Amino acid sequence: MMKTTAAKIIFALLFCAGAAALFRPAGGDMARRRVVKYWFVAGVKDNIPLCVQLFNAAQESIRVVSTPIPWNEHEKKVLTAILSGDPPDVVNLVTPVPKWAARKALVALDPAITRDHFDTTRFFPSLWQEMSYRGRTYALPAYTGSYALFYNRRLLREAGLDPDRPPANWQEIQDYSRRLTRRENGRIVRMGFIPQYGTIETPLIIAFEQGARFIDPAGTRVQLTAPEVVSALQWERDFFDLYTVEEVSAFMGGFGYGNQQGFIAEKVALFINDNSFIDQIARYHPELDYGVAMIPAWGEGPSVSSAGSWWLAIPRGAKNREDAWTFMKFVVSRETQLAESMSRDETLFPVNRFAANDSDFLGMHRYMAIFSRQMEQTRSKSIVPLVHDIFWREFSLARERSLRGVMSPEQALGQAERTIQAFLDRALEYDRYVDARMETTEF
């Protein structure tokens, strides 16, 4: 853990008291307050969220009532509630905002943002861009995760590499990986880096670092065969010049969870993961000699990461929009974001830049500043939001076909591009149909 559980609990209690004082301590009869119904997908938190506890303690006019909804049913439940005319006042979801906005399922927040002079620069730019569709803003970012490169200092040292100089670019990743890989009786027993291992897609990052956009500015034409994307898949294919996909897959088959995770078990020396991985290391291998660095760059260019966010929105038909908006602003404030981020056992990263760069938050761990710096250089994973699932399915299939030599990178991406485009065309046609028959609900 970044701190002991006891220390976190003590800090949470102290901070809650301070936050409540800052926002005016509550009093009065809870039953007399105006009610805001808040639905959140279970898995972010499975009890009363801390933001709800803080908000209810901070003022005496509004009471937020939170309801967890299961991940596998959240879309159906929210849409059914909207169609029935009795939706919650606020939802906390993660599927791309444009998918909901295109169905006219959300209230456009622009009038409230303008009226209240709401400062949107508090959000990391890539996260804020995810909140809009067709020039209107429909949601506020709530929580995210920041990615960086974890490296095993002991293994670098044993391979004759400087443990204080992790690989800074993708060419060095290849070079380091060659020196770090070990075989016994012809079988791989340790690897430096594995492009397919982790929670971030290596070719996606490499393509972003080369300036790839994946889709045209109008959002109507998929550009998966752009040179930057082809180059990224070719890098991944070239990486396997010294290994076969099959032997690497067999090696990865020995990984598990907890202390059997590849990096934690010291079977993988270089690994990209999010900030919560620090807690996993502390739990399962606290003596691990490791470091954290910025994600490798493409050549001399900047390091780029990818991130997405859980977000807050007001569904169409919500009865209590004004109080819902008050609650949403509270959740994304510096004070609340800081309190939540520092009280979690598995830390989700603040979307509020001021909270993410607060000295208390950075002081949670010596590497937290790297994650904050990396968030300033991120691109959204919501690339073709109207057909988000189709994009990721086809992009993953293209990677697989390319890696296994079934197709060249360009051929594999071309096939994926045609499939995604067909689905996008249908989604855009439906969007135009809905837009012609329904008005956007403004705040």
GROMACS .gro file of C-alpha atoms in nm:
model
  443
    1MET     CA    1   0.000   0.000   0.000
    2MET     CA    2   0.112   0.357  -0.059
    3LYS     CA    3   0.028   0.413   0.308
    4THR     CA    4  -0.084   0.171   0.572
    5THR     CA    5  -0.456   0.109   0.590
    6ALA     CA    6  -0.467   0.269   0.934
    7ALA     CA    7  -0.293   0.582   0.810
    8LYS     CA    8  -0.532   0.609   0.517
    9ILE     CA    9  -0.833   0.577   0.744
   10ILE     CA   10  -0.697   0.845   0.981
   11PHE     CA   11  -0.624   1.075   0.688
   12ALA     CA   12  -0.969   1.018   0.536
   13LEU     CA   13  -1.140   1.106   0.863
   14LEU     CA   14  -0.929   1.418   0.912
   15PHE     CA   15  -0.978   1.527   0.554
   16CYS     CA   16  -1.352   1.465   0.563
   17ALA     CA   17  -1.375   1.689   0.869
   18GLY     CA   18  -1.173   1.958   0.693
   19ALA     CA   19  -1.374   1.936   0.374
   20ALA     CA   20  -1.702   1.954   0.561
   21ALA     CA   21  -1.584   2.269   0.737
   22LEU     CA   22  -1.476   2.418   0.405
   23PHE     CA   23  -1.815   2.361   0.246
   24ARG     CA   24  -2.020   2.455   0.558
   25PRO     CA   25  -2.098   2.184   0.813
   26ALA     CA   26  -2.435   2.023   0.777
   27GLY     CA   27  -2.724   2.024   1.012
   28GLY     CA   28  -3.099   1.992   1.011
   29ASP     CA   29  -3.332   1.710   0.922
   30MET     CA   30  -3.202   1.491   0.637
   31ALA     CA   31  -3.561   1.390   0.552
   32ARG     CA   32  -3.647   1.752   0.467
   33ARG     CA   33  -3.374   1.792   0.212
   34ARG     CA   34  -3.426   1.791  -0.163
   35VAL     CA   35  -3.322   1.451  -0.298
   36VAL     CA   36  -3.073   1.384  -0.578
   37LYS     CA   37  -3.083   1.026  -0.708
   38TYR     CA   38  -2.732   0.912  -0.804
   39TRP     CA   39  -2.667   0.589  -0.994
   40PHE     CA   40  -2.313   0.458  -1.029
   41VAL     CA   41  -2.175   0.144  -1.187
   42ALA     CA   42  -2.072  -0.106  -0.920
   43GLY     CA   43  -1.700  -0.167  -0.936
   44VAL     CA   44  -1.594   0.194  -0.890
   45LYS     CA   45  -1.717   0.169  -0.531
   46ASP     CA   46  -1.946  -0.092  -0.381
   47ASN     CA   47  -2.071   0.108  -0.082
   48ILE     CA   48  -2.183   0.466  -0.030
   49PRO     CA   49  -1.923   0.663  -0.229
   50LEU     CA   50  -1.707   0.900  -0.029
   51CYS     CA   51  -1.811   1.191  -0.251
   52VAL     CA   52  -2.174   1.131  -0.146
   53GLN     CA   53  -2.079   1.116   0.222
   54LEU     CA   54  -1.880   1.437   0.192
   55PHE     CA   55  -2.152   1.620   0.002
   56ASN     CA   56  -2.429   1.521   0.243
   57ALA     CA   57  -2.210   1.635   0.534
   58ALA     CA   58  -2.111   1.962   0.372
   59GLN     CA   59  -2.450   2.131   0.332
   60GLU     CA   60  -2.805   2.099   0.463
   61SER     CA   61  -3.030   2.156   0.161
   62ILE     CA   62  -2.968   1.850  -0.059
   63ARG     CA   63  -2.946   1.479   0.016
   64VAL     CA   64  -2.781   1.254  -0.243
   65VAL     CA   65  -2.910   0.897  -0.243
   66SER     CA   66  -2.669   0.661  -0.420
   67THR     CA   67  -2.761   0.336  -0.595
   68PRO     CA   68  -2.503   0.093  -0.739
   69ILE     CA   69  -2.595  -0.072  -1.069
   70PRO     CA   70  -2.421  -0.383  -1.206
   71TRP     CA   71  -2.177  -0.336  -1.492
   72ASN     CA   72  -2.339  -0.597  -1.717
   73GLU     CA   73  -2.679  -0.427  -1.692
   74HIS     CA   74  -2.596  -0.060  -1.652
   75GLU     CA   75  -2.675   0.053  -2.006
   76LYS     CA   76  -3.010  -0.126  -2.012
   77LYS     CA   77  -3.110   0.001  -1.668
   78VAL     CA   78  -3.024   0.365  -1.739
   79LEU     CA   79  -3.192   0.369  -2.081
   80THR     CA   80  -3.502   0.195  -1.945
   81ALA     CA   81  -3.527   0.453  -1.666
   82ILE     CA   82  -3.497   0.738  -1.918
   83LEU     CA   83  -3.764   0.590  -2.145
   84SER     CA   84  -3.994   0.533  -1.848
   85GLY     CA   85  -3.972   0.902  -1.758
   86ASP     CA   86  -3.822   0.838  -1.415
   87PRO     CA   87  -3.442   0.846  -1.452
   88PRO     CA   88  -3.190   0.920  -1.177
   89ASP     CA   89  -3.073   1.280  -1.148
   90VAL     CA   90  -2.704   1.192  -1.196
   91VAL     CA   91  -2.531   0.890  -1.350
   92ASN     CA   92  -2.168   0.783  -1.323
   93LEU     CA   93  -2.075   0.578  -1.632
   94VAL     CA   94  -1.770   0.490  -1.841
   95THR     CA   95  -1.896   0.402  -2.192
   96PRO     CA   96  -1.825   0.686  -2.440
   97VAL     CA   97  -2.031   1.000  -2.386
   98PRO     CA   98  -2.114   1.043  -2.760
   99LYS     CA   99  -2.292   0.705  -2.763
  100TRP     CA  100  -2.535   0.841  -2.503
  101ALA     CA  101  -2.552   1.193  -2.645
  102ALA     CA  102  -2.636   1.058  -2.993
  103ARG     CA  103  -2.943   0.889  -2.842
  104LYS     CA  104  -3.049   1.221  -2.684
  105ALA     CA  105  -3.016   1.046  -2.349
  106LEU     CA  106  -2.822   1.323  -2.172
  107VAL     CA  107  -2.880   1.688  -2.085
  108ALA     CA  108  -2.642   1.935  -2.252
  109LEU     CA  109  -2.457   2.119  -1.976
  110ASP     CA  110  -2.330   2.422  -2.170
  111PRO     CA  111  -2.584   2.675  -2.030
  112ALA     CA  112  -2.493   2.581  -1.672
  113ILE     CA  113  -2.119   2.588  -1.750
  114THR     CA  114  -2.152   2.937  -1.899
  115ARG     CA  115  -2.386   3.068  -1.629
  116ASP     CA  116  -2.161   2.954  -1.344
  117HIS     CA  117  -1.833   3.048  -1.513
  118PHE     CA  118  -1.735   2.688  -1.449
  119ASP     CA  119  -1.359   2.650  -1.505
  120THR     CA  120  -1.311   2.356  -1.742
  121THR     CA  121  -0.932   2.398  -1.744
  122ARG     CA  122  -0.931   2.207  -1.415
  123PHE     CA  123  -0.960   1.886  -1.620
  124PHE     CA  124  -0.681   1.714  -1.810
  125PRO     CA  125  -0.736   1.811  -2.176
  126SER     CA  126  -0.782   1.461  -2.321
  127LEU     CA  127  -1.047   1.380  -2.060
  128TRP     CA  128  -1.238   1.703  -2.116
  129GLN     CA  129  -1.248   1.639  -2.492
  130GLU     CA  130  -1.432   1.312  -2.428
  131MET     CA  131  -1.725   1.497  -2.275
  132SER     CA  132  -1.849   1.663  -2.596
  133TYR     CA  133  -2.050   1.562  -2.899
  134ARG     CA  134  -2.142   1.780  -3.196
  135GLY     CA  135  -2.019   2.094  -3.023
  136ARG     CA  136  -2.212   2.044  -2.698
  137THR     CA  137  -2.090   1.929  -2.358
  138TYR     CA  138  -2.285   1.647  -2.194
  139ALA     CA  139  -2.077   1.529  -1.898
  140LEU     CA  140  -1.796   1.602  -1.652
  141PRO     CA  141  -1.497   1.369  -1.605
  142ALA     CA  142  -1.497   1.207  -1.262
  143TYR     CA  143  -1.217   0.949  -1.227
  144THR     CA  144  -0.935   0.815  -1.443
  145GLY     CA  145  -0.611   0.617  -1.433
  146SER     CA  146  -0.265   0.735  -1.535
  147TYR     CA  147  -0.010   0.505  -1.704
  148ALA     CA  148   0.369   0.495  -1.686
  149LEU     CA  149   0.660   0.256  -1.741
  150PHE     CA  150   0.754   0.028  -1.450
  151TYR     CA  151   1.107  -0.114  -1.465
  152ASN     CA  152   1.291  -0.368  -1.251
  153ARG     CA  153   1.611  -0.204  -1.127
  154ARG     CA  154   1.769  -0.531  -1.010
  155LEU     CA  155   1.721  -0.701  -1.345
  156LEU     CA  156   1.859  -0.399  -1.531
  157ARG     CA  157   2.164  -0.405  -1.306
  158GLU     CA  158   2.220  -0.779  -1.363
  159ALA     CA  159   2.199  -0.725  -1.740
  160GLY     CA  160   2.472  -0.461  -1.725
  161LEU     CA  161   2.226  -0.174  -1.774
  162ASP     CA  162   2.210   0.145  -1.569
  163PRO     CA  163   1.927   0.099  -1.314
  164ASP     CA  164   1.890   0.476  -1.301
  165ARG     CA  165   1.840   0.506  -1.676
  166PRO     CA  166   1.526   0.324  -1.795
  167PRO     CA  167   1.458   0.307  -2.172
  168ALA     CA  168   1.348   0.645  -2.302
  169ASN     CA  169   1.226   0.545  -2.648
  170TRP     CA  170   1.091   0.241  -2.830
  171GLN     CA  171   1.423   0.158  -2.994
  172GLU     CA  172   1.576   0.135  -2.648
  173ILE     CA  173   1.284  -0.085  -2.538
  174GLN     CA  174   1.387  -0.331  -2.811
  175ASP     CA  175   1.755  -0.307  -2.717
  176TYR     CA  176   1.693  -0.345  -2.343
  177SER     CA  177   1.455  -0.633  -2.402
  178ARG     CA  178   1.716  -0.829  -2.598
  179ARG     CA  179   1.964  -0.793  -2.313
  180LEU     CA  180   1.711  -0.874  -2.043
  181THR     CA  181   1.557  -1.183  -2.201
  182ARG     CA  182   1.676  -1.517  -2.063
  183ARG     CA  183   1.627  -1.874  -2.185
  184GLU     CA  184   1.676  -2.209  -2.017
  185ASN     CA  185   1.694  -2.520  -2.232
  186GLY     CA  186   1.565  -2.312  -2.521
  187ARG     CA  187   1.259  -2.191  -2.333
  188ILE     CA  188   1.197  -1.829  -2.236
  189VAL     CA  189   1.211  -1.784  -1.859
  190ARG     CA  190   1.232  -1.405  -1.852
  191MET     CA  191   1.158  -1.123  -2.095
  192GLY     CA  192   1.245  -0.759  -2.101
  193PHE     CA  193   0.919  -0.633  -2.248
  194ILE     CA  194   0.607  -0.789  -2.400
  195PRO     CA  195   0.400  -0.560  -2.626
  196GLN     CA  196   0.078  -0.755  -2.560
  197TYR     CA  197   0.117  -0.772  -2.181
  198GLY     CA  198  -0.046  -0.502  -1.974
  199THR     CA  199  -0.349  -0.279  -1.975
  200ILE     CA  200  -0.243  -0.040  -2.250
  201GLU     CA  201  -0.204  -0.116  -2.621
  202THR     CA  202   0.157  -0.063  -2.729
  203PRO     CA  203   0.082   0.006  -3.101
  204LEU     CA  204  -0.183   0.258  -3.002
  205ILE     CA  205   0.072   0.457  -2.800
  206ILE     CA  206   0.333   0.439  -3.076
  207ALA     CA  207   0.078   0.557  -3.332
  208PHE     CA  208  -0.031   0.845  -3.107
  209GLU     CA  209   0.333   0.948  -3.058
  210GLN     CA  210   0.371   0.971  -3.435
  211GLY     CA  211   0.064   1.193  -3.459
  212ALA     CA  212  -0.198   0.939  -3.570
  213ARG     CA  213  -0.562   1.049  -3.545
  214PHE     CA  214  -0.738   0.725  -3.648
  215ILE     CA  215  -1.043   0.920  -3.771
  216ASP     CA  216  -1.094   1.242  -3.968
  217PRO     CA  217  -1.179   1.571  -3.789
  218ALA     CA  218  -1.545   1.539  -3.887
  219GLY     CA  219  -1.565   1.199  -3.721
  220THR     CA  220  -1.705   1.031  -4.030
  221ARG     CA  221  -1.408   0.854  -4.197
  222VAL     CA  222  -1.193   0.593  -4.024
  223GLN     CA  223  -0.819   0.630  -4.095
  224LEU     CA  224  -0.674   0.305  -3.968
  225THR     CA  225  -0.443   0.266  -4.267
  226ALA     CA  226  -0.268   0.597  -4.200
  227PRO     CA  227   0.114   0.560  -4.222
  228GLU     CA  228   0.155   0.624  -3.849
  229VAL     CA  229  -0.075   0.334  -3.757
  230VAL     CA  230   0.085   0.099  -4.011
  231SER     CA  231   0.426   0.193  -3.870
  232ALA     CA  232   0.310   0.114  -3.515
  233LEU     CA  233   0.194  -0.236  -3.611
  234GLN     CA  234   0.515  -0.290  -3.805
  235TRP     CA  235   0.717  -0.202  -3.493
  236GLU     CA  236   0.527  -0.463  -3.296
  237ARG     CA  237   0.583  -0.719  -3.570
  238ASP     CA  238   0.954  -0.639  -3.590
  239PHE     CA  239   0.981  -0.675  -3.213
  240PHE     CA  240   0.923  -1.047  -3.257
  241ASP     CA  241   1.221  -1.103  -3.484
  242LEU     CA  242   1.398  -1.269  -3.190
  243TYR     CA  243   1.098  -1.461  -3.059
  244THR     CA  244   0.796  -1.638  -3.198
  245VAL     CA  245   0.446  -1.534  -3.099
  246GLU     CA  246   0.380  -1.891  -2.993
  247GLU     CA  247   0.673  -1.916  -2.749
  248VAL     CA  248   0.591  -1.579  -2.597
  249SER     CA  249   0.228  -1.687  -2.558
  250ALA     CA  250   0.346  -2.007  -2.387
  251PHE     CA  251   0.568  -1.802  -2.156
  252MET     CA  252   0.279  -1.571  -2.066
  253GLY     CA  253   0.064  -1.876  -1.995
  254GLY     CA  254   0.260  -1.921  -1.673
  255PHE     CA  255   0.154  -1.582  -1.538
  256GLY     CA  256  -0.119  -1.543  -1.280
  257TYR     CA  257  -0.247  -1.289  -1.031
  258GLY     CA  258  -0.099  -1.140  -0.715
  259ASN     CA  259   0.258  -1.257  -0.666
  260GLN     CA  260   0.233  -1.454  -0.993
  261GLN     CA  261   0.181  -1.143  -1.202
  262GLY     CA  262   0.464  -1.122  -1.456
  263PHE     CA  263   0.633  -0.802  -1.339
  264ILE     CA  264   0.577  -0.869  -0.969
  265ALA     CA  265   0.721  -1.222  -1.009
  266GLU     CA  266   1.024  -1.065  -1.187
  267LYS     CA  267   0.961  -1.257  -1.508
  268VAL     CA  268   0.908  -0.932  -1.702
  269ALA     CA  269   1.147  -0.642  -1.649
  270LEU     CA  270   0.966  -0.358  -1.830
  271PHE     CA  271   0.591  -0.312  -1.797
  272ILE     CA  272   0.340  -0.033  -1.862
  273ASN     CA  273   0.054  -0.007  -1.614
  274ASP     CA  274  -0.150   0.251  -1.425
  275ASN     CA  275  -0.084   0.417  -1.091
  276SER     CA  276  -0.284   0.158  -0.894
  277PHE     CA  277  -0.015  -0.099  -0.979
  278ILE     CA  278   0.201   0.061  -0.710
  279ASP     CA  279  -0.043  -0.072  -0.452
  280GLN     CA  280  -0.028  -0.421  -0.602
  281ILE     CA  281   0.350  -0.426  -0.583
  282ALA     CA  282   0.338  -0.309  -0.221
  283ARG     CA  283   0.090  -0.583  -0.137
  284TYR     CA  284   0.248  -0.879  -0.315
  285HIS     CA  285   0.622  -0.797  -0.339
  286PRO     CA  286   0.707  -0.503  -0.113
  287GLU     CA  287   1.083  -0.567  -0.143
  288LEU     CA  288   1.079  -0.536  -0.522
  289ASP     CA  289   1.352  -0.301  -0.643
  290TYR     CA  290   1.171  -0.108  -0.914
  291GLY     CA  291   1.135   0.236  -1.066
  292VAL     CA  292   0.874   0.429  -1.263
  293ALA     CA  293   0.943   0.643  -1.568
  294MET     CA  294   0.759   0.820  -1.847
  295ILE     CA  295   0.629   0.598  -2.126
  296PRO     CA  296   0.894   0.556  -2.400
  297ALA     CA  297   0.879   0.806  -2.684
  298TRP     CA  298   0.892   0.754  -3.057
  299GLY     CA  299   1.239   0.873  -3.154
  300GLU     CA  300   1.300   1.223  -3.025
  301GLY     CA  301   0.930   1.304  -2.995
  302PRO     CA  302   0.727   1.346  -2.675
  303SER     CA  303   0.611   1.067  -2.451
  304VAL     CA  304   0.238   1.008  -2.495
  305SER     CA  305  -0.004   0.799  -2.294
  306SER     CA  306  -0.369   0.706  -2.331
  307ALA     CA  307  -0.648   0.742  -2.078
  308GLY     CA  308  -1.023   0.748  -2.044
  309SER     CA  309  -1.255   0.852  -1.765
  310TRP     CA  310  -1.559   0.761  -1.566
  311TRP     CA  311  -1.794   1.055  -1.606
  312LEU     CA  312  -2.096   1.226  -1.448
  313ALA     CA  313  -2.402   1.336  -1.643
  314ILE     CA  314  -2.766   1.433  -1.602
  315PRO     CA  315  -3.003   1.199  -1.791
  316ARG     CA  316  -3.283   1.340  -2.004
  317GLY     CA  317  -3.599   1.365  -1.795
  318ALA     CA  318  -3.415   1.411  -1.464
  319LYS     CA  319  -3.641   1.590  -1.216
  320ASN     CA  320  -3.380   1.776  -1.012
  321ARG     CA  321  -3.121   1.912  -1.255
  322GLU     CA  322  -3.013   2.215  -1.054
  323ASP     CA  323  -2.924   2.014  -0.743
  324ALA     CA  324  -2.772   1.742  -0.961
  325TRP     CA  325  -2.541   2.003  -1.115
  326THR     CA  326  -2.447   2.129  -0.769
  327PHE     CA  327  -2.349   1.776  -0.668
  328MET     CA  328  -2.151   1.720  -0.990
  329LYS     CA  329  -1.949   2.036  -0.935
  330PHE     CA  330  -1.874   1.923  -0.580
  331VAL     CA  331  -1.749   1.581  -0.699
  332VAL     CA  332  -1.498   1.730  -0.944
  333SER     CA  333  -1.373   2.000  -0.708
  334ARG     CA  334  -1.012   1.992  -0.597
  335GLU     CA  335  -1.104   1.916  -0.235
  336THR     CA  336  -1.334   1.623  -0.311
  337GLN     CA  337  -1.106   1.475  -0.576
  338LEU     CA  338  -0.816   1.493  -0.335
  339ALA     CA  339  -1.012   1.334  -0.052
  340GLU     CA  340  -1.134   1.045  -0.269
  341SER     CA  341  -0.799   0.982  -0.435
  342MET     CA  342  -0.617   0.967  -0.104
  343SER     CA  343  -0.871   0.744   0.070
  344ARG     CA  344  -0.888   0.460  -0.182
  345ASP     CA  345  -0.706   0.131  -0.136
  346GLU     CA  346  -0.682   0.096  -0.516
  347THR     CA  347  -0.617   0.455  -0.617
  348LEU     CA  348  -0.805   0.596  -0.914
  349PHE     CA  349  -0.638   0.906  -1.046
  350PRO     CA  350  -0.796   1.253  -1.008
  351VAL     CA  351  -0.935   1.416  -1.321
  352ASN     CA  352  -0.882   1.751  -1.153
  353ARG     CA  353  -0.533   1.872  -1.242
  354PHE     CA  354  -0.507   2.082  -0.926
  355ALA     CA  355  -0.578   1.778  -0.709
  356ALA     CA  356  -0.336   1.563  -0.911
  357ASN     CA  357  -0.060   1.818  -0.854
  358ASP     CA  358  -0.140   1.889  -0.490
  359SER     CA  359   0.159   1.834  -0.263
  360ASP     CA  360  -0.041   1.598  -0.040
  361PHE     CA  361  -0.139   1.380  -0.333
  362LEU     CA  362   0.211   1.381  -0.481
  363GLY     CA  363   0.345   1.292  -0.139
  364MET     CA  364   0.153   0.965  -0.135
  365HIS     CA  365   0.436   0.800  -0.328
  366ARG     CA  366   0.771   0.912  -0.469
  367TYR     CA  367   0.660   0.826  -0.825
  368MET     CA  368   0.320   0.996  -0.821
  369ALA     CA  369   0.460   1.310  -0.987
  370ILE     CA  370   0.548   1.102  -1.294
  371PHE     CA  371   0.188   0.988  -1.329
  372SER     CA  372   0.069   1.349  -1.297
  373ARG     CA  373   0.315   1.464  -1.560
  374GLN     CA  374   0.217   1.181  -1.792
  375MET     CA  375  -0.152   1.279  -1.770
  376GLU     CA  376  -0.071   1.610  -1.935
  377GLN     CA  377   0.037   1.413  -2.242
  378THR     CA  378  -0.249   1.173  -2.301
  379ARG     CA  379  -0.484   1.088  -2.585
  380SER     CA  380  -0.832   0.947  -2.540
  381LYS     CA  381  -0.900   0.577  -2.587
  382SER     CA  382  -1.247   0.672  -2.709
  383ILE     CA  383  -1.129   0.686  -3.071
  384VAL     CA  384  -1.446   0.606  -3.267
  385PRO     CA  385  -1.696   0.653  -2.983
  386LEU     CA  386  -2.015   0.574  -3.174
  387VAL     CA  387  -1.881   0.225  -3.248
  388HIS     CA  388  -1.636   0.199  -2.960
  389ASP     CA  389  -1.665  -0.176  -2.908
  390ILE     CA  390  -1.639  -0.251  -3.279
  391PHE     CA  391  -1.326  -0.038  -3.310
  392TRP     CA  392  -1.146  -0.220  -3.031
  393ARG     CA  393  -1.255  -0.562  -3.153
  394GLU     CA  394  -1.130  -0.496  -3.506
  395PHE     CA  395  -0.811  -0.321  -3.398
  396SER     CA  396  -0.726  -0.619  -3.174
  397LEU     CA  397  -0.795  -0.862  -3.459
  398ALA     CA  398  -0.572  -0.656  -3.691
  399ARG     CA  399  -0.289  -0.676  -3.437
  400GLU     CA  400  -0.331  -1.052  -3.413
  401ARG     CA  401  -0.334  -1.104  -3.790
  402SER     CA  402  -0.028  -0.886  -3.829
  403LEU     CA  403   0.168  -1.052  -3.548
  404ARG     CA  404   0.099  -1.403  -3.672
  405GLY     CA  405   0.187  -1.314  -4.031
  406VAL     CA  406  -0.160  -1.388  -4.162
  407MET     CA  407  -0.160  -1.042  -4.323
  408SER     CA  408   0.080  -0.753  -4.355
  409PRO     CA  409   0.016  -0.467  -4.110
  410GLU     CA  410  -0.137  -0.259  -4.389
  411GLN     CA  411  -0.362  -0.542  -4.507
  412ALA     CA  412  -0.478  -0.622  -4.155
  413LEU     CA  413  -0.553  -0.259  -4.080
  414GLY     CA  414  -0.729  -0.220  -4.416
  415GLN     CA  415  -0.965  -0.504  -4.335
  416ALA     CA  416  -1.034  -0.360  -3.991
  417GLU     CA  417  -1.088  -0.013  -4.136
  418ARG     CA  418  -1.352  -0.137  -4.380
  419THR     CA  419  -1.543  -0.320  -4.108
  420ILE     CA  420  -1.533  -0.028  -3.864
  421GLN     CA  421  -1.635   0.215  -4.138
  422ALA     CA  422  -1.939   0.005  -4.227
  423PHE     CA  423  -2.057   0.005  -3.866
  424LEU     CA  424  -1.980   0.376  -3.828
  425ASP     CA  425  -2.182   0.460  -4.140
  426ARG     CA  426  -2.484   0.284  -3.994
  427ALA     CA  427  -2.434   0.457  -3.657
  428LEU     CA  428  -2.413   0.798  -3.824
  429GLU     CA  429  -2.726   0.726  -4.026
  430TYR     CA  430  -2.914   0.638  -3.709
  431ASP     CA  431  -2.773   0.949  -3.543
  432ARG     CA  432  -2.911   1.167  -3.824
  433TYR     CA  433  -3.247   0.991  -3.794
  434VAL     CA  434  -3.267   1.060  -3.419
  435ASP     CA  435  -3.140   1.415  -3.458
  436ALA     CA  436  -3.414   1.496  -3.709
  437ARG     CA  437  -3.687   1.374  -3.475
  438MET     CA  438  -3.571   1.473  -3.126
  439GLU     CA  439  -3.452   1.797  -2.976
  440THR     CA  440  -3.142   1.809  -2.759
  441THR     CA  441  -3.234   1.870  -2.396
  442GLU     CA  442  -3.051   2.177  -2.266
  443PHE     CA  443  -2.986   2.240  -1.896
   0.00000   0.00000   0.00000
